[in-house]
Amino acid sequence: MQKMMRKLEDSLNKYLLPLSDIVNRNQIITAIKEGMIATLPIILLSSTVFILIFFPYLNQFAPALDAFLKQVFRPLIPVTLGIIALFVILSTANSYSRLRKIDSLFGVFVAVASFMLITPFSVKTEVMVEGQKIQNAMVSGVIPTANLGATGIITALIITILSIKIYSYIYHKNMIIKMPESVPPVVSKPFESIIPIGLTLLIFLGARLLIEQTDFGTLQNMIYTLLTKPLLGLGGNIWVVLFLFVISQILWFFGIHGTSAVIVPIWKPVATVMMVENLDAFNAGLPLPYLMTYAFMALIAHCRLSPILALTFLGKSKQAKSIGKVSLIPALFNIHEPFIYGLPIVLNVPLMIPWIIVEPLQIGLAYGLAVWTDCIPVLQMPFTLPPILQGLLATNFNLWSIVITLAVFVFGFICWYPFIKILDKQMLLAEQSNSDREV
């Protein structure tokens, strides 16, 4: 058994860790990860607004207050979630520009301009003409807000990365207008960016003209059809999500932040798109189209609390109890590093199997219970909220979230129990041995 575990560890060291290192050093993945994280204030603000304007049963007990809250706070939705793709462009462009060693301001300029260039300034909608409704009338001179919302996030990421990559290539090839050294940077830098911005926009203009001749009509529509839709199908698939979490757990075992290396850069962009589309449906009073969105994290954020509580209350050795007590308070606020590095989980071969397997099983259980109870998390909450409160707020006070949270915790506790007992016994024997030596 020990020999087999050593072979497995060697294989993971040989193949998985180099791959993780490549992912962590990749500029595009880093920019996307940092860009998505930077939108957190906008998402949390809009989630708070949703709690206020859709507070359960408020329309029955205090209809006047409910109407007041909706009237006052609802205008915040279009300027937060309604233009979330624009915030993604700004944050990702800022990060990627820094990594590509160009001025962030002009990187943001070229990314926004490129995105707007491929966006049609017209929309088919219902209009009133002389008191008569006309369906599917083409209205020009307007920006379709749908392209700036959830459906535009993947397009925003692609256009941002491509535009800054093109801009930086042209800039670093010295295809710029050089001003005398006596000219201050506040004047020379804008002149240096003229040619790179102009050539970048010409490339996107050419792409727009070419795609307009196809059945897609627009580059946005092409990206959504060929890429975003399939990605949403994959990102919302429980088996794909479980696979990503298994990889994340393996990386954690080797001391690499698996959440930052896998979950945030790979799953979060797609999961955020699904979450925002759920919020749009929720705001419109329509059925929620997705379950496995980033808001789902509220039901599984406490998975690692199971082994920590097992250590704290079942451990007989001083080491187990002390590690459990030190890790418990941070874990209640979803911070698990004291447990992971203090026990340690890292490179602790006897704990490898439960560490890699139990959490994905807990996620699968949470998914099954959420489907069965129709308890779908809608709102993204701050990850530091305690478990039960986080689930309640994320599901807009659905009481089934408490049942799911407790069931997932108890399941994890039972799975971890035998491994914690074995580990505690080893610690106890080691402590007794040390005590005998001292005597």
Short mmCIF file of C-alpha atoms in Angstrom, two decimals:
data_model
loop_
_atom_site.label_atom_id
_atom_site.label_comp_id
_atom_site.label_asym_id
_atom_site.label_seq_id
_atom_site.Cartn_x
_atom_site.Cartn_y
_atom_site.Cartn_z
CA MET A 1 0.00 0.00 0.00
CA GLN A 2 2.78 2.37 0.98
CA LYS A 3 4.66 1.54 -2.21
CA MET A 4 1.56 2.21 -4.32
CA MET A 5 1.00 5.58 -2.59
CA ARG A 6 4.61 6.52 -3.23
CA LYS A 7 4.22 5.69 -6.93
CA LEU A 8 1.06 7.79 -7.09
CA GLU A 9 2.82 10.68 -5.39
CA ASP A 10 5.76 10.42 -7.81
CA SER A 11 3.41 10.39 -10.81
CA LEU A 12 1.56 13.47 -9.58
CA ASN A 13 4.85 15.24 -8.92
CA LYS A 14 6.02 14.39 -12.42
CA TYR A 15 2.94 15.36 -14.44
CA LEU A 16 0.50 17.46 -12.43
CA LEU A 17 2.80 19.90 -10.65
CA PRO A 18 4.59 21.08 -13.82
CA LEU A 19 1.17 21.62 -15.42
CA SER A 20 0.04 23.62 -12.41
CA ASP A 21 3.21 25.69 -12.59
CA ILE A 22 2.54 26.45 -16.26
CA VAL A 23 -1.03 27.52 -15.44
CA ASN A 24 0.10 29.76 -12.58
CA ARG A 25 2.73 31.47 -14.73
CA ASN A 26 0.44 31.96 -17.74
CA GLN A 27 -0.22 35.68 -18.22
CA ILE A 28 -3.65 35.22 -19.80
CA ILE A 29 -4.94 32.96 -17.02
CA THR A 30 -3.49 35.31 -14.39
CA ALA A 31 -5.15 38.33 -16.00
CA ILE A 32 -8.53 36.57 -16.22
CA LYS A 33 -8.25 35.38 -12.61
CA GLU A 34 -7.35 38.85 -11.32
CA GLY A 35 -9.96 40.48 -13.52
CA MET A 36 -12.78 38.25 -12.28
CA ILE A 37 -11.74 38.69 -8.65
CA ALA A 38 -11.75 42.48 -9.10
CA THR A 39 -15.45 42.43 -10.05
CA LEU A 40 -16.34 41.02 -6.62
CA PRO A 41 -17.47 44.39 -5.14
CA ILE A 42 -19.94 44.88 -8.00
CA ILE A 43 -21.38 41.37 -7.64
CA LEU A 44 -21.63 41.57 -3.84
CA LEU A 45 -23.27 45.01 -4.04
CA SER A 46 -25.86 43.78 -6.52
CA SER A 47 -26.47 40.66 -4.41
CA THR A 48 -27.17 42.88 -1.41
CA VAL A 49 -29.60 44.92 -3.50
CA PHE A 50 -31.42 41.72 -4.53
CA ILE A 51 -31.82 40.77 -0.86
CA LEU A 52 -33.38 44.17 -0.16
CA ILE A 53 -35.80 44.24 -3.08
CA PHE A 54 -36.80 40.55 -2.87
CA PHE A 55 -36.88 40.11 0.90
CA PRO A 56 -39.11 37.06 1.57
CA TYR A 57 -42.76 37.80 2.43
CA LEU A 58 -42.09 41.53 2.81
CA ASN A 59 -44.67 42.27 0.10
CA GLN A 60 -47.29 40.54 2.30
CA PHE A 61 -46.36 41.93 5.73
CA ALA A 62 -45.20 45.41 4.70
CA PRO A 63 -46.25 46.10 1.09
CA ALA A 64 -45.52 49.83 1.35
CA LEU A 65 -41.95 49.18 2.53
CA ASP A 66 -41.51 46.51 -0.16
CA ALA A 67 -42.62 48.95 -2.88
CA PHE A 68 -40.36 51.66 -1.45
CA LEU A 69 -37.28 49.40 -1.43
CA LYS A 70 -37.94 48.27 -5.01
CA GLN A 71 -38.40 51.85 -6.22
CA VAL A 72 -35.27 53.14 -4.47
CA PHE A 73 -32.79 50.30 -5.03
CA ARG A 74 -33.85 48.67 -8.31
CA PRO A 75 -32.03 51.31 -10.46
CA LEU A 76 -28.75 49.91 -9.06
CA ILE A 77 -29.21 46.62 -10.95
CA PRO A 78 -28.75 47.97 -14.52
CA VAL A 79 -25.57 49.86 -13.52
CA THR A 80 -24.00 46.86 -11.75
CA LEU A 81 -25.01 43.46 -13.13
CA GLY A 82 -26.52 45.07 -16.21
CA ILE A 83 -23.06 46.14 -17.41
CA ILE A 84 -20.96 43.45 -15.71
CA ALA A 85 -19.13 42.69 -18.99
CA LEU A 86 -17.86 46.28 -19.04
CA PHE A 87 -16.44 45.90 -15.52
CA VAL A 88 -14.79 42.64 -16.61
CA ILE A 89 -13.13 44.49 -19.51
CA LEU A 90 -11.84 47.27 -17.25
CA SER A 91 -10.44 44.96 -14.57
CA THR A 92 -8.97 42.35 -16.93
CA ALA A 93 -7.47 45.00 -19.23
CA ASN A 94 -5.82 46.69 -16.27
CA SER A 95 -4.28 43.41 -15.09
CA TYR A 96 -3.20 42.15 -18.52
CA SER A 97 -1.72 45.53 -19.50
CA ARG A 98 0.50 45.42 -16.44
CA LEU A 99 1.63 41.87 -17.28
CA ARG A 100 2.34 42.87 -20.91
CA LYS A 101 4.32 45.90 -19.68
CA ILE A 102 2.20 48.59 -21.33
CA ASP A 103 0.46 51.59 -19.81
CA SER A 104 -2.72 50.28 -18.16
CA LEU A 105 -4.75 53.36 -19.12
CA PHE A 106 -4.20 52.86 -22.84
CA GLY A 107 -4.68 49.12 -22.45
CA VAL A 108 -8.12 49.83 -21.00
CA PHE A 109 -8.80 52.32 -23.81
CA VAL A 110 -8.01 49.84 -26.58
CA ALA A 111 -9.92 46.99 -24.90
CA VAL A 112 -13.10 49.05 -24.41
CA ALA A 113 -12.88 50.53 -27.92
CA SER A 114 -12.35 47.08 -29.50
CA PHE A 115 -15.31 45.62 -27.61
CA MET A 116 -17.59 48.50 -28.59
CA LEU A 117 -16.38 48.26 -32.19
CA ILE A 118 -17.64 44.69 -32.53
CA THR A 119 -20.89 45.58 -30.74
CA PRO A 120 -23.80 46.48 -33.06
CA PHE A 121 -25.31 49.87 -32.26
CA SER A 122 -28.79 48.67 -33.13
CA VAL A 123 -31.39 46.33 -31.69
CA LYS A 124 -34.60 44.64 -32.74
CA THR A 125 -37.37 45.44 -30.30
CA GLU A 126 -41.01 46.36 -29.92
CA VAL A 127 -41.75 50.06 -30.60
CA MET A 128 -44.82 52.30 -30.56
CA VAL A 129 -45.52 54.32 -33.72
CA GLU A 130 -48.59 56.56 -33.70
CA GLY A 131 -50.15 54.44 -30.98
CA GLN A 132 -49.51 51.14 -32.77
CA LYS A 133 -47.12 48.40 -31.62
CA ILE A 134 -44.57 47.23 -34.16
CA GLN A 135 -42.79 43.95 -33.40
CA ASN A 136 -39.10 43.35 -34.25
CA ALA A 137 -38.51 46.92 -35.39
CA MET A 138 -34.85 47.77 -35.94
CA VAL A 139 -33.81 50.69 -33.74
CA SER A 140 -30.41 52.20 -34.56
CA GLY A 141 -28.14 54.45 -32.54
CA VAL A 142 -28.51 52.38 -29.35
CA ILE A 143 -26.28 49.87 -27.55
CA PRO A 144 -27.99 46.54 -26.76
CA THR A 145 -27.56 46.24 -23.00
CA ALA A 146 -27.71 42.44 -23.29
CA ASN A 147 -24.21 42.55 -24.80
CA LEU A 148 -22.94 44.34 -21.70
CA GLY A 149 -24.52 41.88 -19.26
CA ALA A 150 -23.91 38.22 -18.45
CA THR A 151 -23.99 37.01 -22.06
CA GLY A 152 -21.15 39.37 -22.93
CA ILE A 153 -18.66 38.26 -20.26
CA ILE A 154 -16.87 35.57 -22.30
CA THR A 155 -16.80 37.86 -25.34
CA ALA A 156 -15.43 40.65 -23.14
CA LEU A 157 -12.60 38.42 -21.89
CA ILE A 158 -11.66 37.26 -25.40
CA ILE A 159 -11.72 40.74 -26.94
CA THR A 160 -9.78 42.21 -24.01
CA ILE A 161 -7.01 39.61 -24.22
CA LEU A 162 -6.75 39.80 -28.02
CA SER A 163 -6.81 43.60 -28.23
CA ILE A 164 -4.12 44.09 -25.58
CA LYS A 165 -2.01 41.31 -27.06
CA ILE A 166 -2.14 43.02 -30.48
CA TYR A 167 -1.57 46.47 -28.97
CA SER A 168 1.42 45.34 -26.89
CA TYR A 169 2.97 43.52 -29.85
CA ILE A 170 2.80 46.66 -31.99
CA TYR A 171 3.99 48.85 -29.12
CA HIS A 172 7.00 46.67 -28.24
CA LYS A 173 7.97 46.54 -31.93
CA ASN A 174 8.49 50.32 -31.59
CA MET A 175 5.78 51.13 -34.12
CA ILE A 176 5.07 54.32 -32.21
CA ILE A 177 5.35 58.07 -32.58
CA LYS A 178 8.47 59.01 -30.64
CA MET A 179 8.59 62.43 -29.08
CA PRO A 180 11.76 64.27 -27.98
CA GLU A 181 12.97 63.43 -24.47
CA SER A 182 12.20 66.98 -23.39
CA VAL A 183 8.47 66.32 -23.88
CA PRO A 184 6.85 65.31 -20.56
CA PRO A 185 5.37 61.77 -20.30
CA VAL A 186 1.85 63.14 -19.89
CA VAL A 187 2.15 64.33 -23.52
CA SER A 188 4.48 61.73 -25.04
CA LYS A 189 2.60 58.62 -23.82
CA PRO A 190 -0.69 59.48 -25.61
CA PHE A 191 1.26 60.07 -28.84
CA GLU A 192 3.06 56.72 -28.44
CA SER A 193 -0.29 54.93 -28.21
CA ILE A 194 -1.85 56.45 -31.35
CA ILE A 195 -0.45 53.94 -33.88
CA PRO A 196 -0.89 50.80 -31.70
CA ILE A 197 -4.50 51.74 -30.88
CA GLY A 198 -5.25 52.65 -34.50
CA LEU A 199 -3.83 49.41 -35.95
CA THR A 200 -5.55 47.29 -33.30
CA LEU A 201 -8.92 48.86 -34.06
CA LEU A 202 -8.36 48.38 -37.80
CA ILE A 203 -7.85 44.65 -37.21
CA PHE A 204 -11.10 44.39 -35.24
CA LEU A 205 -12.90 46.50 -37.84
CA GLY A 206 -11.78 44.03 -40.51
CA ALA A 207 -13.00 41.12 -38.38
CA ARG A 208 -16.36 42.86 -37.91
CA LEU A 209 -16.80 43.45 -41.65
CA LEU A 210 -15.93 39.83 -42.46
CA ILE A 211 -18.28 38.33 -39.87
CA GLU A 212 -21.13 40.60 -40.98
CA GLN A 213 -21.10 38.61 -44.23
CA THR A 214 -21.77 35.35 -42.38
CA ASP A 215 -24.94 33.94 -40.82
CA PHE A 216 -23.69 35.00 -37.38
CA GLY A 217 -24.02 38.68 -38.25
CA THR A 218 -21.83 39.92 -35.40
CA LEU A 219 -18.66 38.77 -33.68
CA GLN A 220 -20.53 38.84 -30.37
CA ASN A 221 -23.15 36.45 -31.70
CA MET A 222 -20.47 34.17 -33.18
CA ILE A 223 -18.54 33.94 -29.89
CA TYR A 224 -21.72 33.35 -27.89
CA THR A 225 -22.90 30.60 -30.26
CA LEU A 226 -19.57 28.81 -30.77
CA LEU A 227 -17.95 29.30 -27.37
CA THR A 228 -20.11 30.74 -24.58
CA LYS A 229 -23.03 28.32 -24.99
CA PRO A 230 -20.83 25.18 -24.97
CA LEU A 231 -18.85 26.56 -22.01
CA LEU A 232 -22.05 27.16 -20.06
CA GLY A 233 -23.05 23.56 -20.77
CA LEU A 234 -19.71 22.30 -19.46
CA GLY A 235 -19.49 24.71 -16.53
CA GLY A 236 -22.97 23.74 -15.35
CA ASN A 237 -22.26 20.02 -15.60
CA ILE A 238 -21.82 18.49 -12.15
CA TRP A 239 -19.28 15.92 -13.39
CA VAL A 240 -17.06 18.61 -14.92
CA VAL A 241 -17.26 20.64 -11.71
CA LEU A 242 -16.41 17.59 -9.59
CA PHE A 243 -13.42 16.84 -11.81
CA LEU A 244 -12.12 20.41 -11.37
CA PHE A 245 -12.53 20.18 -7.60
CA VAL A 246 -10.64 16.86 -7.52
CA ILE A 247 -7.74 18.52 -9.38
CA SER A 248 -7.94 21.46 -6.97
CA GLN A 249 -7.75 19.12 -3.96
CA ILE A 250 -4.76 17.29 -5.44
CA LEU A 251 -2.93 20.60 -5.88
CA TRP A 252 -3.74 21.59 -2.30
CA PHE A 253 -2.25 18.27 -1.15
CA PHE A 254 1.04 19.33 -2.72
CA GLY A 255 0.93 22.76 -1.12
CA ILE A 256 -0.39 24.64 -4.16
CA HIS A 257 -3.44 26.89 -3.76
CA GLY A 258 -5.82 24.74 -5.82
CA THR A 259 -8.67 27.24 -5.65
CA SER A 260 -6.53 29.97 -7.22
CA ALA A 261 -4.91 27.59 -9.70
CA VAL A 262 -8.04 25.80 -10.98
CA ILE A 263 -11.40 26.98 -9.65
CA VAL A 264 -10.99 30.76 -10.01
CA PRO A 265 -9.31 30.98 -13.46
CA ILE A 266 -11.10 28.05 -15.14
CA TRP A 267 -14.55 27.65 -13.61
CA LYS A 268 -15.32 31.04 -12.06
CA PRO A 269 -15.68 33.05 -15.34
CA VAL A 270 -18.24 30.56 -16.69
CA ALA A 271 -19.92 30.10 -13.29
CA THR A 272 -20.22 33.89 -12.96
CA VAL A 273 -21.95 34.14 -16.35
CA MET A 274 -24.48 31.53 -15.22
CA MET A 275 -24.95 33.27 -11.88
CA VAL A 276 -25.67 36.64 -13.51
CA GLU A 277 -28.11 35.00 -15.95
CA ASN A 278 -29.84 33.45 -12.92
CA LEU A 279 -30.03 36.88 -11.30
CA ASP A 280 -31.55 38.34 -14.47
CA ALA A 281 -34.17 35.58 -14.45
CA PHE A 282 -34.75 36.07 -10.71
CA ASN A 283 -35.23 39.81 -11.23
CA ALA A 284 -37.74 39.12 -14.01
CA GLY A 285 -39.62 36.50 -11.97
CA LEU A 286 -38.65 33.69 -14.37
CA PRO A 287 -37.43 30.13 -13.57
CA LEU A 288 -33.71 29.95 -12.82
CA PRO A 289 -31.86 28.32 -15.75
CA TYR A 290 -28.76 27.08 -13.86
CA LEU A 291 -27.87 25.39 -10.58
CA MET A 292 -24.06 25.04 -10.66
CA THR A 293 -23.27 28.76 -10.63
CA TYR A 294 -20.69 30.53 -8.50
CA ALA A 295 -23.43 31.24 -5.94
CA PHE A 296 -23.55 27.45 -5.34
CA MET A 297 -20.30 27.85 -3.38
CA ALA A 298 -22.43 29.05 -0.45
CA LEU A 299 -23.71 25.48 0.06
CA ILE A 300 -20.26 23.87 -0.02
CA ALA A 301 -17.99 26.50 1.52
CA HIS A 302 -18.02 24.70 4.87
CA CYS A 303 -16.94 21.24 3.61
CA ARG A 304 -13.55 21.46 5.32
CA LEU A 305 -15.18 22.26 8.64
CA SER A 306 -15.99 18.53 9.01
CA PRO A 307 -12.43 17.25 9.64
CA ILE A 308 -11.60 20.31 11.77
CA LEU A 309 -14.51 19.66 14.15
CA ALA A 310 -13.63 15.96 14.18
CA LEU A 311 -10.10 16.88 15.28
CA THR A 312 -11.35 19.31 17.91
CA PHE A 313 -13.98 17.13 19.59
CA LEU A 314 -12.82 13.56 18.88
CA GLY A 315 -9.07 14.03 19.22
CA LYS A 316 -7.48 12.75 22.42
CA SER A 317 -3.92 13.79 21.66
CA LYS A 318 -2.72 17.26 22.61
CA GLN A 319 -1.56 17.89 19.03
CA ALA A 320 -4.93 17.02 17.48
CA LYS A 321 -6.87 19.14 19.95
CA SER A 322 -4.54 22.12 19.62
CA ILE A 323 -4.60 22.03 15.79
CA GLY A 324 -8.38 21.67 15.84
CA LYS A 325 -8.85 24.60 18.22
CA VAL A 326 -6.45 26.86 16.30
CA SER A 327 -8.13 25.99 12.97
CA LEU A 328 -11.76 26.13 14.15
CA ILE A 329 -12.39 29.88 14.40
CA PRO A 330 -10.82 30.70 10.99
CA ALA A 331 -12.72 27.75 9.44
CA LEU A 332 -16.04 29.19 10.64
CA PHE A 333 -15.20 32.11 8.35
CA ASN A 334 -14.11 29.84 5.49
CA ILE A 335 -10.36 30.25 6.04
CA HIS A 336 -8.72 26.83 6.11
CA GLU A 337 -4.99 27.47 5.69
CA PRO A 338 -4.23 26.92 9.43
CA PHE A 339 -5.70 23.41 9.08
CA ILE A 340 -4.14 22.61 5.69
CA TYR A 341 -0.63 23.68 6.63
CA GLY A 342 -0.85 23.12 10.40
CA LEU A 343 -1.97 19.49 10.52
CA PRO A 344 -0.55 19.31 7.82
CA ILE A 345 -2.64 18.08 4.91
CA VAL A 346 0.24 18.95 2.58
CA LEU A 347 2.16 15.77 1.64
CA ASN A 348 0.50 13.84 4.47
CA VAL A 349 0.05 10.54 2.60
CA PRO A 350 -2.36 8.84 5.09
CA LEU A 351 -4.78 11.76 4.62
CA MET A 352 -4.44 11.94 0.84
CA ILE A 353 -7.49 9.76 0.06
CA PRO A 354 -10.03 11.54 2.30
CA TRP A 355 -8.68 14.96 1.35
CA ILE A 356 -9.05 14.35 -2.39
CA ILE A 357 -12.28 12.32 -2.33
CA VAL A 358 -14.49 13.53 0.54
CA GLU A 359 -14.99 17.16 -0.53
CA PRO A 360 -16.06 16.28 -4.11
CA LEU A 361 -18.48 13.73 -2.58
CA GLN A 362 -19.86 16.48 -0.34
CA ILE A 363 -20.31 18.72 -3.40
CA GLY A 364 -22.14 15.90 -5.18
CA LEU A 365 -24.41 15.44 -2.14
CA ALA A 366 -25.14 19.19 -1.99
CA TYR A 367 -25.98 19.16 -5.70
CA GLY A 368 -28.34 16.19 -5.35
CA LEU A 369 -30.12 17.73 -2.36
CA ALA A 370 -30.40 21.10 -4.11
CA VAL A 371 -32.01 19.43 -7.13
CA TRP A 372 -34.36 17.40 -4.92
CA THR A 373 -35.46 20.38 -2.81
CA ASP A 374 -35.28 22.97 -5.62
CA CYS A 375 -33.04 25.02 -3.35
CA ILE A 376 -30.98 27.01 -5.85
CA PRO A 377 -28.44 29.57 -4.58
CA VAL A 378 -28.95 32.82 -6.49
CA LEU A 379 -26.78 35.41 -4.76
CA GLN A 380 -23.03 35.41 -4.30
CA MET A 381 -22.09 36.07 -0.70
CA PRO A 382 -18.76 37.15 0.87
CA PHE A 383 -16.83 33.90 1.33
CA THR A 384 -16.08 34.76 4.97
CA LEU A 385 -19.72 34.51 6.07
CA PRO A 386 -20.39 31.59 8.48
CA PRO A 387 -21.87 28.44 6.85
CA ILE A 388 -25.59 28.45 7.67
CA LEU A 389 -25.94 32.24 7.28
CA GLN A 390 -24.13 32.12 3.93
CA GLY A 391 -26.48 29.47 2.56
CA LEU A 392 -29.59 31.26 3.82
CA LEU A 393 -28.64 34.58 2.23
CA ALA A 394 -27.46 32.99 -1.03
CA THR A 395 -30.79 31.18 -1.49
CA ASN A 396 -32.84 34.23 -0.43
CA PHE A 397 -33.76 32.63 2.92
CA ASN A 398 -34.73 29.19 1.60
CA LEU A 399 -34.87 27.06 4.77
CA TRP A 400 -33.83 23.96 2.83
CA SER A 401 -30.36 25.51 2.66
CA ILE A 402 -29.98 24.82 6.40
CA VAL A 403 -30.83 21.14 5.86
CA ILE A 404 -28.37 20.89 2.96
CA THR A 405 -25.62 22.63 4.92
CA LEU A 406 -26.05 20.32 7.92
CA ALA A 407 -26.35 17.18 5.77
CA VAL A 408 -23.16 18.00 3.87
CA PHE A 409 -21.32 18.69 7.12
CA VAL A 410 -22.51 15.47 8.83
CA PHE A 411 -21.65 13.39 5.75
CA GLY A 412 -18.14 14.85 5.69
CA PHE A 413 -17.76 14.30 9.44
CA ILE A 414 -18.68 10.61 9.08
CA CYS A 415 -16.30 10.14 6.13
CA TRP A 416 -13.40 11.80 7.93
CA TYR A 417 -14.04 10.07 11.29
CA PRO A 418 -11.97 6.87 10.78
CA PHE A 419 -9.03 8.76 9.28
CA ILE A 420 -9.01 11.33 12.08
CA LYS A 421 -9.14 8.53 14.70
CA ILE A 422 -6.16 6.76 13.09
CA LEU A 423 -4.21 10.01 12.88
CA ASP A 424 -5.07 10.92 16.47
CA LYS A 425 -3.96 7.48 17.66
CA GLN A 426 -0.59 7.95 15.93
CA MET A 427 -0.21 11.39 17.53
CA LEU A 428 -1.13 9.99 20.96
CA LEU A 429 1.42 7.17 20.67
CA ALA A 430 4.09 9.68 19.61
CA GLU A 431 3.27 11.91 22.59
CA GLN A 432 3.40 8.95 25.01
CA SER A 433 6.72 7.85 23.52
CA ASN A 434 8.17 11.34 23.96
CA SER A 435 6.84 11.43 27.53
CA ASP A 436 8.50 8.07 28.33
CA ARG A 437 11.83 9.32 26.95
CA GLU A 438 11.67 12.42 29.12
CA VAL A 439 11.01 10.25 32.18
#
